[in-house]
JSON list of C-alpha atoms and ligand atoms in Angstrom, two decimals:
[
{"chain": "A", "resi": 1, "resn": "MET", "atom": "CA", "xyz": [-50.80, 58.10, 38.58]},
{"chain": "A", "resi": 2, "resn": "ALA", "atom": "CA", "xyz": [-47.11, 58.62, 37.75]},
{"chain": "A", "resi": 3, "resn": "ASP", "atom": "CA", "xyz": [-45.66, 56.56, 34.89]},
{"chain": "A", "resi": 4, "resn": "ILE", "atom": "CA", "xyz": [-43.65, 53.48, 35.81]},
{"chain": "A", "resi": 5, "resn": "GLN", "atom": "CA", "xyz": [-39.95, 54.23, 35.69]},
{"chain": "A", "resi": 6, "resn": "LEU", "atom": "CA", "xyz": [-37.88, 51.77, 33.70]},
{"chain": "A", "resi": 7, "resn": "TYR", "atom": "CA", "xyz": [-34.11, 51.77, 34.10]},
{"chain": "A", "resi": 8, "resn": "HIS", "atom": "CA", "xyz": [-32.81, 50.24, 30.90]},
{"chain": "A", "resi": 9, "resn": "PHE", "atom": "CA", "xyz": [-29.86, 49.96, 28.59]},
{"chain": "A", "resi": 10, "resn": "PRO", "atom": "CA", "xyz": [-30.80, 50.74, 25.00]},
{"chain": "A", "resi": 11, "resn": "GLY", "atom": "CA", "xyz": [-30.53, 47.53, 22.93]},
{"chain": "A", "resi": 12, "resn": "SER", "atom": "CA", "xyz": [-30.63, 45.21, 25.96]},
{"chain": "A", "resi": 13, "resn": "ALA", "atom": "CA", "xyz": [-32.72, 42.11, 25.26]},
{"chain": "A", "resi": 14, "resn": "PRO", "atom": "CA", "xyz": [-34.44, 41.72, 28.66]},
{"chain": "A", "resi": 15, "resn": "CYS", "atom": "CA", "xyz": [-35.25, 45.45, 28.65]},
{"chain": "A", "resi": 16, "resn": "ARG", "atom": "CA", "xyz": [-36.91, 45.10, 25.26]},
{"chain": "A", "resi": 17, "resn": "SER", "atom": "CA", "xyz": [-39.14, 42.26, 26.48]},
{"chain": "A", "resi": 18, "resn": "VAL", "atom": "CA", "xyz": [-40.36, 44.52, 29.30]},
{"chain": "A", "resi": 19, "resn": "ILE", "atom": "CA", "xyz": [-40.96, 47.41, 26.88]},
{"chain": "A", "resi": 20, "resn": "MET", "atom": "CA", "xyz": [-42.98, 45.10, 24.60]},
{"chain": "A", "resi": 21, "resn": "THR", "atom": "CA", "xyz": [-45.11, 43.97, 27.52]},
{"chain": "A", "resi": 22, "resn": "ALA", "atom": "CA", "xyz": [-45.80, 47.55, 28.57]},
{"chain": "A", "resi": 23, "resn": "LYS", "atom": "CA", "xyz": [-46.69, 48.49, 25.00]},
{"chain": "A", "resi": 24, "resn": "ALA", "atom": "CA", "xyz": [-48.98, 45.49, 24.61]},
{"chain": "A", "resi": 25, "resn": "LEU", "atom": "CA", "xyz": [-50.79, 46.56, 27.79]},
{"chain": "A", "resi": 26, "resn": "GLY", "atom": "CA", "xyz": [-50.80, 50.25, 26.90]},
{"chain": "A", "resi": 27, "resn": "VAL", "atom": "CA", "xyz": [-48.86, 51.08, 30.08]},
{"chain": "A", "resi": 28, "resn": "PRO", "atom": "CA", "xyz": [-46.73, 54.24, 29.68]},
{"chain": "A", "resi": 29, "resn": "LEU", "atom": "CA", "xyz": [-43.12, 54.03, 30.81]},
{"chain": "A", "resi": 30, "resn": "ASP", "atom": "CA", "xyz": [-40.79, 56.75, 31.95]},
{"chain": "A", "resi": 31, "resn": "LEU", "atom": "CA", "xyz": [-37.55, 55.52, 30.37]},
{"chain": "A", "resi": 32, "resn": "LYS", "atom": "CA", "xyz": [-34.37, 56.05, 32.39]},
{"chain": "A", "resi": 33, "resn": "PRO", "atom": "CA", "xyz": [-31.41, 54.99, 30.25]},
{"chain": "A", "resi": 34, "resn": "LEU", "atom": "CA", "xyz": [-28.25, 53.77, 31.95]},
{"chain": "A", "resi": 35, "resn": "ASP", "atom": "CA", "xyz": [-25.05, 53.45, 29.95]},
{"chain": "A", "resi": 36, "resn": "LEU", "atom": "CA", "xyz": [-23.69, 50.06, 30.95]},
{"chain": "A", "resi": 37, "resn": "MET", "atom": "CA", "xyz": [-20.51, 50.74, 28.94]},
{"chain": "A", "resi": 38, "resn": "ASN", "atom": "CA", "xyz": [-19.96, 53.75, 31.15]},
{"chain": "A", "resi": 39, "resn": "LYS", "atom": "CA", "xyz": [-20.72, 51.56, 34.22]},
{"chain": "A", "resi": 40, "resn": "ASP", "atom": "CA", "xyz": [-23.70, 53.77, 35.18]},
{"chain": "A", "resi": 41, "resn": "HIS", "atom": "CA", "xyz": [-25.35, 50.71, 36.73]},
{"chain": "A", "resi": 42, "resn": "LEU", "atom": "CA", "xyz": [-22.45, 50.29, 39.16]},
{"chain": "A", "resi": 43, "resn": "SER", "atom": "CA", "xyz": [-23.06, 53.67, 40.78]},
{"chain": "A", "resi": 44, "resn": "PRO", "atom": "CA", "xyz": [-23.89, 53.75, 44.52]},
{"chain": "A", "resi": 45, "resn": "GLU", "atom": "CA", "xyz": [-27.18, 55.49, 43.65]},
{"chain": "A", "resi": 46, "resn": "PHE", "atom": "CA", "xyz": [-28.33, 52.64, 41.40]},
{"chain": "A", "resi": 47, "resn": "ALA", "atom": "CA", "xyz": [-27.08, 50.02, 43.92]},
{"chain": "A", "resi": 48, "resn": "LYS", "atom": "CA", "xyz": [-29.56, 51.51, 46.38]},
{"chain": "A", "resi": 49, "resn": "ILE", "atom": "CA", "xyz": [-32.38, 50.94, 43.88]},
{"chain": "A", "resi": 50, "resn": "ASN", "atom": "CA", "xyz": [-31.26, 47.46, 42.76]},
{"chain": "A", "resi": 51, "resn": "PRO", "atom": "CA", "xyz": [-28.44, 45.81, 44.70]},
{"chain": "A", "resi": 52, "resn": "ASP", "atom": "CA", "xyz": [-27.98, 43.31, 41.84]},
{"chain": "A", "resi": 53, "resn": "GLN", "atom": "CA", "xyz": [-27.21, 46.36, 39.65]},
{"chain": "A", "resi": 54, "resn": "THR", "atom": "CA", "xyz": [-28.92, 44.99, 36.56]},
{"chain": "A", "resi": 55, "resn": "VAL", "atom": "CA", "xyz": [-31.42, 46.32, 34.06]},
{"chain": "A", "resi": 56, "resn": "PRO", "atom": "CA", "xyz": [-34.32, 46.15, 33.47]},
{"chain": "A", "resi": 57, "resn": "THR", "atom": "CA", "xyz": [-35.43, 47.57, 36.82]},
{"chain": "A", "resi": 58, "resn": "ILE", "atom": "CA", "xyz": [-38.80, 49.22, 37.33]},
{"chain": "A", "resi": 59, "resn": "ILE", "atom": "CA", "xyz": [-40.13, 51.57, 39.98]},
{"chain": "A", "resi": 60, "resn": "ASP", "atom": "CA", "xyz": [-43.91, 51.57, 40.23]},
{"chain": "A", "resi": 61, "resn": "GLY", "atom": "CA", "xyz": [-44.87, 54.03, 42.96]},
{"chain": "A", "resi": 62, "resn": "ASP", "atom": "CA", "xyz": [-43.16, 52.74, 46.08]},
{"chain": "A", "resi": 63, "resn": "PHE", "atom": "CA", "xyz": [-42.44, 49.31, 44.58]},
{"chain": "A", "resi": 64, "resn": "THR", "atom": "CA", "xyz": [-39.16, 48.38, 42.91]},
{"chain": "A", "resi": 65, "resn": "LEU", "atom": "CA", "xyz": [-38.69, 45.23, 40.85]},
{"chain": "A", "resi": 66, "resn": "TRP", "atom": "CA", "xyz": [-36.00, 43.72, 38.64]},
{"chain": "A", "resi": 67, "resn": "GLU", "atom": "CA", "xyz": [-35.59, 40.50, 36.61]},
{"chain": "A", "resi": 68, "resn": "SER", "atom": "CA", "xyz": [-37.38, 40.91, 33.29]},
{"chain": "A", "resi": 69, "resn": "ARG", "atom": "CA", "xyz": [-39.62, 37.84, 33.54]},
{"chain": "A", "resi": 70, "resn": "ALA", "atom": "CA", "xyz": [-40.80, 38.83, 37.02]},
{"chain": "A", "resi": 71, "resn": "ILE", "atom": "CA", "xyz": [-41.47, 42.36, 35.72]},
{"chain": "A", "resi": 72, "resn": "MET", "atom": "CA", "xyz": [-43.51, 41.04, 32.78]},
{"chain": "A", "resi": 73, "resn": "ARG", "atom": "CA", "xyz": [-45.63, 38.88, 35.09]},
{"chain": "A", "resi": 74, "resn": "TYR", "atom": "CA", "xyz": [-46.14, 41.81, 37.46]},
{"chain": "A", "resi": 75, "resn": "LEU", "atom": "CA", "xyz": [-47.16, 44.24, 34.71]},
{"chain": "A", "resi": 76, "resn": "VAL", "atom": "CA", "xyz": [-49.77, 41.85, 33.30]},
{"chain": "A", "resi": 77, "resn": "ALA", "atom": "CA", "xyz": [-51.10, 40.96, 36.76]},
{"chain": "A", "resi": 78, "resn": "LYS", "atom": "CA", "xyz": [-51.36, 44.59, 37.80]},
{"chain": "A", "resi": 79, "resn": "TYR", "atom": "CA", "xyz": [-52.36, 46.32, 34.56]},
{"chain": "A", "resi": 80, "resn": "GLY", "atom": "CA", "xyz": [-53.77, 43.53, 32.39]},
{"chain": "A", "resi": 81, "resn": "GLY", "atom": "CA", "xyz": [-57.29, 43.39, 33.82]},
{"chain": "A", "resi": 82, "resn": "GLU", "atom": "CA", "xyz": [-59.18, 40.37, 35.14]},
{"chain": "A", "resi": 83, "resn": "ASP", "atom": "CA", "xyz": [-57.69, 37.65, 32.97]},
{"chain": "A", "resi": 84, "resn": "ASN", "atom": "CA", "xyz": [-55.19, 38.68, 30.35]},
{"chain": "A", "resi": 85, "resn": "SER", "atom": "CA", "xyz": [-54.15, 36.12, 27.72]},
{"chain": "A", "resi": 86, "resn": "LEU", "atom": "CA", "xyz": [-50.58, 37.50, 27.82]},
{"chain": "A", "resi": 87, "resn": "TYR", "atom": "CA", "xyz": [-50.25, 35.67, 31.16]},
{"chain": "A", "resi": 88, "resn": "PRO", "atom": "CA", "xyz": [-53.48, 33.69, 31.63]},
{"chain": "A", "resi": 89, "resn": "ARG", "atom": "CA", "xyz": [-54.99, 32.84, 34.99]},
{"chain": "A", "resi": 90, "resn": "ASP", "atom": "CA", "xyz": [-55.91, 29.28, 33.99]},
{"chain": "A", "resi": 91, "resn": "LEU", "atom": "CA", "xyz": [-53.45, 27.14, 35.94]},
{"chain": "A", "resi": 92, "resn": "GLN", "atom": "CA", "xyz": [-52.32, 24.91, 33.10]},
{"chain": "A", "resi": 93, "resn": "LYS", "atom": "CA", "xyz": [-52.15, 27.69, 30.51]},
{"chain": "A", "resi": 94, "resn": "ARG", "atom": "CA", "xyz": [-50.11, 29.76, 32.97]},
{"chain": "A", "resi": 95, "resn": "ALA", "atom": "CA", "xyz": [-47.84, 26.79, 33.71]},
{"chain": "A", "resi": 96, "resn": "ALA", "atom": "CA", "xyz": [-47.13, 26.44, 29.99]},
{"chain": "A", "resi": 97, "resn": "VAL", "atom": "CA", "xyz": [-46.05, 30.10, 29.89]},
{"chain": "A", "resi": 98, "resn": "ASP", "atom": "CA", "xyz": [-43.95, 29.66, 33.03]},
{"chain": "A", "resi": 99, "resn": "ARG", "atom": "CA", "xyz": [-42.22, 26.63, 31.56]},
{"chain": "A", "resi": 100, "resn": "LEU", "atom": "CA", "xyz": [-41.19, 28.62, 28.50]},
{"chain": "A", "resi": 101, "resn": "LEU", "atom": "CA", "xyz": [-40.02, 31.53, 30.66]},
{"chain": "A", "resi": 102, "resn": "ASP", "atom": "CA", "xyz": [-37.90, 29.15, 32.75]},
{"chain": "A", "resi": 103, "resn": "TYR", "atom": "CA", "xyz": [-36.53, 27.41, 29.67]},
{"chain": "A", "resi": 104, "resn": "ASP", "atom": "CA", "xyz": [-35.64, 30.80, 28.26]},
{"chain": "A", "resi": 105, "resn": "LEU", "atom": "CA", "xyz": [-33.88, 31.96, 31.44]},
{"chain": "A", "resi": 106, "resn": "GLY", "atom": "CA", "xyz": [-31.93, 28.74, 31.95]},
{"chain": "A", "resi": 107, "resn": "VAL", "atom": "CA", "xyz": [-31.24, 27.57, 28.41]},
{"chain": "A", "resi": 108, "resn": "PHE", "atom": "CA", "xyz": [-32.36, 29.54, 25.36]},
{"chain": "A", "resi": 109, "resn": "TYR", "atom": "CA", "xyz": [-31.38, 33.07, 26.31]},
{"chain": "A", "resi": 110, "resn": "ARG", "atom": "CA", "xyz": [-28.11, 31.82, 27.78]},
{"chain": "A", "resi": 111, "resn": "ALA", "atom": "CA", "xyz": [-27.24, 30.04, 24.54]},
{"chain": "A", "resi": 112, "resn": "MET", "atom": "CA", "xyz": [-27.92, 33.20, 22.55]},
{"chain": "A", "resi": 113, "resn": "ILE", "atom": "CA", "xyz": [-25.90, 35.45, 24.87]},
{"chain": "A", "resi": 114, "resn": "GLU", "atom": "CA", "xyz": [-22.98, 33.14, 25.58]},
{"chain": "A", "resi": 115, "resn": "CYS", "atom": "CA", "xyz": [-22.67, 31.49, 22.19]},
{"chain": "A", "resi": 116, "resn": "VAL", "atom": "CA", "xyz": [-23.78, 34.21, 19.73]},
{"chain": "A", "resi": 117, "resn": "TRP", "atom": "CA", "xyz": [-23.81, 37.72, 21.20]},
{"chain": "A", "resi": 118, "resn": "LEU", "atom": "CA", "xyz": [-20.67, 37.68, 23.38]},
{"chain": "A", "resi": 119, "resn": "PRO", "atom": "CA", "xyz": [-18.42, 35.93, 20.82]},
{"chain": "A", "resi": 120, "resn": "PHE", "atom": "CA", "xyz": [-19.70, 38.42, 18.22]},
{"chain": "A", "resi": 121, "resn": "ARG", "atom": "CA", "xyz": [-19.14, 41.45, 20.44]},
{"chain": "A", "resi": 122, "resn": "ASP", "atom": "CA", "xyz": [-15.74, 40.31, 21.70]},
{"chain": "A", "resi": 123, "resn": "LYS", "atom": "CA", "xyz": [-14.67, 38.90, 18.31]},
{"chain": "A", "resi": 124, "resn": "ILE", "atom": "CA", "xyz": [-13.99, 35.47, 19.85]},
{"chain": "A", "resi": 125, "resn": "LYS", "atom": "CA", "xyz": [-14.15, 32.30, 17.76]},
{"chain": "A", "resi": 126, "resn": "VAL", "atom": "CA", "xyz": [-17.14, 30.15, 18.67]},
{"chain": "A", "resi": 127, "resn": "THR", "atom": "CA", "xyz": [-16.19, 26.69, 19.98]},
{"chain": "A", "resi": 128, "resn": "LYS", "atom": "CA", "xyz": [-17.76, 23.48, 18.66]},
{"chain": "A", "resi": 129, "resn": "GLU", "atom": "CA", "xyz": [-19.65, 23.09, 21.98]},
{"chain": "A", "resi": 130, "resn": "GLN", "atom": "CA", "xyz": [-21.01, 26.62, 21.73]},
{"chain": "A", "resi": 131, "resn": "ASP", "atom": "CA", "xyz": [-22.11, 26.09, 18.15]},
{"chain": "A", "resi": 132, "resn": "GLU", "atom": "CA", "xyz": [-23.88, 22.85, 19.11]},
{"chain": "A", "resi": 133, "resn": "LYS", "atom": "CA", "xyz": [-25.67, 24.65, 21.94]},
{"chain": "A", "resi": 134, "resn": "VAL", "atom": "CA", "xyz": [-27.00, 27.31, 19.56]},
{"chain": "A", "resi": 135, "resn": "ILE", "atom": "CA", "xyz": [-28.10, 24.77, 16.97]},
{"chain": "A", "resi": 136, "resn": "LYS", "atom": "CA", "xyz": [-29.92, 22.78, 19.66]},
{"chain": "A", "resi": 137, "resn": "ALA", "atom": "CA", "xyz": [-31.63, 25.94, 20.92]},
{"chain": "A", "resi": 138, "resn": "PHE", "atom": "CA", "xyz": [-32.84, 26.92, 17.43]},
{"chain": "A", "resi": 139, "resn": "GLU", "atom": "CA", "xyz": [-33.93, 23.33, 16.75]},
{"chain": "A", "resi": 140, "resn": "ARG", "atom": "CA", "xyz": [-35.91, 23.24, 20.00]},
{"chain": "A", "resi": 141, "resn": "ILE", "atom": "CA", "xyz": [-37.87, 26.38, 19.12]},
{"chain": "A", "resi": 142, "resn": "ASP", "atom": "CA", "xyz": [-38.38, 25.15, 15.57]},
{"chain": "A", "resi": 143, "resn": "THR", "atom": "CA", "xyz": [-39.86, 21.83, 16.68]},
{"chain": "A", "resi": 144, "resn": "HIS", "atom": "CA", "xyz": [-41.78, 23.39, 19.53]},
{"chain": "A", "resi": 145, "resn": "VAL", "atom": "CA", "xyz": [-43.61, 25.97, 17.41]},
{"chain": "A", "resi": 146, "resn": "LYS", "atom": "CA", "xyz": [-44.26, 23.61, 14.47]},
{"chain": "A", "resi": 147, "resn": "ASP", "atom": "CA", "xyz": [-48.06, 23.53, 14.75]},
{"chain": "A", "resi": 148, "resn": "MET", "atom": "CA", "xyz": [-48.60, 26.73, 16.69]},
{"chain": "A", "resi": 149, "resn": "LYS", "atom": "CA", "xyz": [-48.81, 30.43, 15.93]},
{"chain": "A", "resi": 150, "resn": "PHE", "atom": "CA", "xyz": [-47.10, 31.41, 19.16]},
{"chain": "A", "resi": 151, "resn": "LEU", "atom": "CA", "xyz": [-45.00, 29.60, 21.75]},
{"chain": "A", "resi": 152, "resn": "THR", "atom": "CA", "xyz": [-47.83, 28.32, 23.92]},
{"chain": "A", "resi": 153, "resn": "GLY", "atom": "CA", "xyz": [-50.53, 27.92, 21.31]},
{"chain": "A", "resi": 154, "resn": "ASN", "atom": "CA", "xyz": [-52.48, 30.29, 19.11]},
{"chain": "A", "resi": 155, "resn": "THR", "atom": "CA", "xyz": [-52.35, 33.18, 21.55]},
{"chain": "A", "resi": 156, "resn": "LEU", "atom": "CA", "xyz": [-49.48, 35.57, 22.16]},
{"chain": "A", "resi": 157, "resn": "THR", "atom": "CA", "xyz": [-48.04, 35.51, 25.68]},
{"chain": "A", "resi": 158, "resn": "ILE", "atom": "CA", "xyz": [-45.14, 37.04, 27.58]},
{"chain": "A", "resi": 159, "resn": "ALA", "atom": "CA", "xyz": [-43.20, 33.85, 26.77]},
{"chain": "A", "resi": 160, "resn": "ASP", "atom": "CA", "xyz": [-43.07, 35.08, 23.16]},
{"chain": "A", "resi": 161, "resn": "PHE", "atom": "CA", "xyz": [-41.67, 38.43, 24.34]},
{"chain": "A", "resi": 162, "resn": "ALA", "atom": "CA", "xyz": [-39.03, 36.73, 26.50]},
{"chain": "A", "resi": 163, "resn": "VAL", "atom": "CA", "xyz": [-37.85, 34.35, 23.80]},
{"chain": "A", "resi": 164, "resn": "VAL", "atom": "CA", "xyz": [-38.05, 36.69, 20.80]},
{"chain": "A", "resi": 165, "resn": "VAL", "atom": "CA", "xyz": [-35.54, 39.20, 22.20]},
{"chain": "A", "resi": 166, "resn": "GLY", "atom": "CA", "xyz": [-32.96, 36.42, 22.49]},
{"chain": "A", "resi": 167, "resn": "PHE", "atom": "CA", "xyz": [-33.98, 34.85, 19.19]},
{"chain": "A", "resi": 168, "resn": "ALA", "atom": "CA", "xyz": [-33.21, 38.18, 17.51]},
{"chain": "A", "resi": 169, "resn": "ALA", "atom": "CA", "xyz": [-29.52, 37.25, 17.99]},
{"chain": "A", "resi": 170, "resn": "GLU", "atom": "CA", "xyz": [-30.10, 35.26, 14.79]},
{"chain": "A", "resi": 171, "resn": "GLU", "atom": "CA", "xyz": [-29.29, 38.56, 13.05]},
{"chain": "A", "resi": 172, "resn": "LEU", "atom": "CA", "xyz": [-25.68, 38.01, 14.17]},
{"chain": "A", "resi": 173, "resn": "TYR", "atom": "CA", "xyz": [-25.61, 34.25, 13.78]},
{"chain": "A", "resi": 174, "resn": "PRO", "atom": "CA", "xyz": [-23.55, 33.14, 10.78]},
{"chain": "A", "resi": 175, "resn": "GLY", "atom": "CA", "xyz": [-25.37, 29.78, 10.41]},
{"chain": "A", "resi": 176, "resn": "ASP", "atom": "CA", "xyz": [-28.19, 28.93, 8.02]},
{"chain": "A", "resi": 177, "resn": "MET", "atom": "CA", "xyz": [-31.53, 29.96, 9.53]},
{"chain": "A", "resi": 178, "resn": "SER", "atom": "CA", "xyz": [-33.49, 28.35, 6.67]},
{"chain": "A", "resi": 179, "resn": "LYS", "atom": "CA", "xyz": [-33.01, 25.11, 8.61]},
{"chain": "A", "resi": 180, "resn": "TYR", "atom": "CA", "xyz": [-35.54, 26.43, 11.10]},
{"chain": "A", "resi": 181, "resn": "PRO", "atom": "CA", "xyz": [-38.57, 27.43, 8.99]},
{"chain": "A", "resi": 182, "resn": "ASN", "atom": "CA", "xyz": [-41.14, 27.08, 11.78]},
{"chain": "A", "resi": 183, "resn": "ALA", "atom": "CA", "xyz": [-39.08, 29.19, 14.16]},
{"chain": "A", "resi": 184, "resn": "MET", "atom": "CA", "xyz": [-38.50, 31.82, 11.47]},
{"chain": "A", "resi": 185, "resn": "ALA", "atom": "CA", "xyz": [-42.25, 31.93, 10.67]},
{"chain": "A", "resi": 186, "resn": "TRP", "atom": "CA", "xyz": [-42.94, 32.47, 14.39]},
{"chain": "A", "resi": 187, "resn": "TYR", "atom": "CA", "xyz": [-40.24, 35.17, 14.55]},
{"chain": "A", "resi": 188, "resn": "LYS", "atom": "CA", "xyz": [-41.84, 36.95, 11.59]},
{"chain": "A", "resi": 189, "resn": "ARG", "atom": "CA", "xyz": [-45.27, 36.73, 13.23]},
{"chain": "A", "resi": 190, "resn": "VAL", "atom": "CA", "xyz": [-43.97, 38.37, 16.40]},
{"chain": "A", "resi": 191, "resn": "GLN", "atom": "CA", "xyz": [-42.12, 41.01, 14.38]},
{"chain": "A", "resi": 192, "resn": "GLU", "atom": "CA", "xyz": [-45.44, 41.92, 12.76]},
{"chain": "A", "resi": 193, "resn": "LEU", "atom": "CA", "xyz": [-46.94, 43.01, 16.08]},
{"chain": "A", "resi": 194, "resn": "PRO", "atom": "CA", "xyz": [-47.79, 46.72, 15.76]},
{"chain": "A", "resi": 195, "resn": "TYR", "atom": "CA", "xyz": [-45.47, 47.73, 18.63]},
{"chain": "A", "resi": 196, "resn": "TYR", "atom": "CA", "xyz": [-42.55, 45.39, 17.80]},
{"chain": "A", "resi": 197, "resn": "LYS", "atom": "CA", "xyz": [-40.60, 47.91, 15.76]},
{"chain": "A", "resi": 198, "resn": "GLU", "atom": "CA", "xyz": [-40.86, 50.74, 18.24]},
{"chain": "A", "resi": 199, "resn": "ALA", "atom": "CA", "xyz": [-40.09, 48.54, 21.25]},
{"chain": "A", "resi": 200, "resn": "ASN", "atom": "CA", "xyz": [-37.02, 47.09, 19.55]},
{"chain": "A", "resi": 201, "resn": "GLN", "atom": "CA", "xyz": [-35.75, 50.23, 17.83]},
{"chain": "A", "resi": 202, "resn": "SER", "atom": "CA", "xyz": [-32.69, 50.40, 20.10]},
{"chain": "A", "resi": 203, "resn": "TYR", "atom": "CA", "xyz": [-31.63, 46.90, 18.97]},
{"chain": "A", "resi": 204, "resn": "PHE", "atom": "CA", "xyz": [-31.91, 47.83, 15.29]},
{"chain": "A", "resi": 205, "resn": "GLU", "atom": "CA", "xyz": [-29.75, 50.86, 16.04]},
{"chain": "A", "resi": 206, "resn": "LEU", "atom": "CA", "xyz": [-27.21, 48.62, 17.78]},
{"chain": "A", "resi": 207, "resn": "LEU", "atom": "CA", "xyz": [-27.10, 46.35, 14.72]},
{"chain": "A", "resi": 208, "resn": "GLU", "atom": "CA", "xyz": [-26.63, 49.38, 12.54]},
{"chain": "A", "resi": 209, "resn": "LYS", "atom": "CA", "xyz": [-23.78, 50.53, 14.76]},
{"chain": "A", "resi": 210, "resn": "TYR", "atom": "CA", "xyz": [-22.09, 47.17, 14.27]},
{"chain": "A", "resi": 211, "resn": "GLN", "atom": "CA", "xyz": [-23.09, 47.33, 10.59]},
{"chain": "A", "resi": 212, "resn": "ILE", "atom": "CA", "xyz": [-24.76, 43.99, 10.67]},
{"chain": "A", "resi": 213, "resn": "GLY", "atom": "CA", "xyz": [-28.03, 42.86, 9.22]},
{"chain": "A", "resi": 214, "resn": "LYS", "atom": "CA", "xyz": [-29.67, 40.09, 7.27]},
{"chain": "A", "resi": 215, "resn": "SER", "atom": "CA", "xyz": [-28.38, 41.31, 3.95]},
{"chain": "A", "resi": 216, "resn": "GLU", "atom": "CA", "xyz": [-24.77, 41.07, 5.13]},
{"chain": "A", "resi": 217, "resn": "LYS", "atom": "CA", "xyz": [-24.92, 37.48, 6.28]},
{"chain": "B", "resi": 301, "resn": "GSH", "atom": "N1", "xyz": [-32.00, 37.75, 34.28]},
{"chain": "B", "resi": 301, "resn": "GSH", "atom": "C1", "xyz": [-31.94, 39.18, 34.19]},
{"chain": "B", "resi": 301, "resn": "GSH", "atom": "C2", "xyz": [-30.73, 39.59, 33.39]},
{"chain": "B", "resi": 301, "resn": "GSH", "atom": "C3", "xyz": [-30.48, 41.06, 33.50]},
{"chain": "B", "resi": 301, "resn": "GSH", "atom": "C4", "xyz": [-29.14, 41.44, 32.92]},
{"chain": "B", "resi": 301, "resn": "GSH", "atom": "O1", "xyz": [-28.14, 40.71, 33.04]},
{"chain": "B", "resi": 301, "resn": "GSH", "atom": "N2", "xyz": [-29.10, 42.60, 32.28]},
{"chain": "B", "resi": 301, "resn": "GSH", "atom": "C5", "xyz": [-27.86, 43.09, 31.77]},
{"chain": "B", "resi": 301, "resn": "GSH", "atom": "C6", "xyz": [-28.12, 43.99, 30.58]},
{"chain": "B", "resi": 301, "resn": "GSH", "atom": "S1", "xyz": [-28.76, 43.07, 29.21]},
{"chain": "B", "resi": 301, "resn": "GSH", "atom": "C7", "xyz": [-27.18, 43.88, 32.85]},
{"chain": "B", "resi": 301, "resn": "GSH", "atom": "O2", "xyz": [-27.81, 44.60, 33.59]},
{"chain": "B", "resi": 301, "resn": "GSH", "atom": "N3", "xyz": [-25.86, 43.74, 32.92]},
{"chain": "B", "resi": 301, "resn": "GSH", "atom": "C8", "xyz": [-25.08, 44.47, 33.85]},
{"chain": "B", "resi": 301, "resn": "GSH", "atom": "C9", "xyz": [-24.24, 43.58, 34.72]},
{"chain": "B", "resi": 301, "resn": "GSH", "atom": "O3", "xyz": [-24.58, 42.39, 34.83]},
{"chain": "B", "resi": 301, "resn": "GSH", "atom": "O4", "xyz": [-23.28, 44.10, 35.29]},
{"chain": "B", "resi": 301, "resn": "GSH", "atom": "C10", "xyz": [-33.23, 39.71, 33.52]},
{"chain": "B", "resi": 301, "resn": "GSH", "atom": "O5", "xyz": [-33.82, 38.98, 32.74]},
{"chain": "B", "resi": 301, "resn": "GSH", "atom": "O6", "xyz": [-33.63, 40.83, 33.82]}
]
């Protein structure tokens, strides 16, 4: 069987969540980097593959799929065996994962991108509303994970992969992360996964490029 092709942009958060899922499942990926800065994704060739022209996009045989959370669900369903705890079959356990994935898509990830990453990248001053949105997002994760190892209980799921790639924007966030000790303990736990470093290498390189890191905060 040919490896699954993954069109990605090195450093991209949703791409990293897909890479983590593949690594957790032991599914090899054939990485196809697109340079978004060079507008590679806007080429007519890529528009034929994904008319939304976004990454991550996978091609698995004759099947093409985009939207990171849909890709993660697909990979676990197809390659995770009978009942994989990364995306459990039990209706209520699965619903808890889905809720977190939806919260991430609609609220958490948006707050990180719009209120931390883009102002940082474009050197724009963060508004009071943006700052409040970020604080609320960090507070939500902190309260949510208070008595749990991972986001839906004591077992790692794809919800952790989805949220952690956005949470990693804390590296660029000038505020005081010690206010969120439960969230930071969860973040550390996820970072300790054996494949975390390799799957997120491109993000560390991006941080290095921008010369940012914990020690500089
Ligand atoms: N909701 C999508 C977001 C995908 C997305 O916006 N990816 C960015 C890179 S991080 C992209 O492709 N941007 C190109 C564009 O929107 O033109 C997902 O989770 O996959």
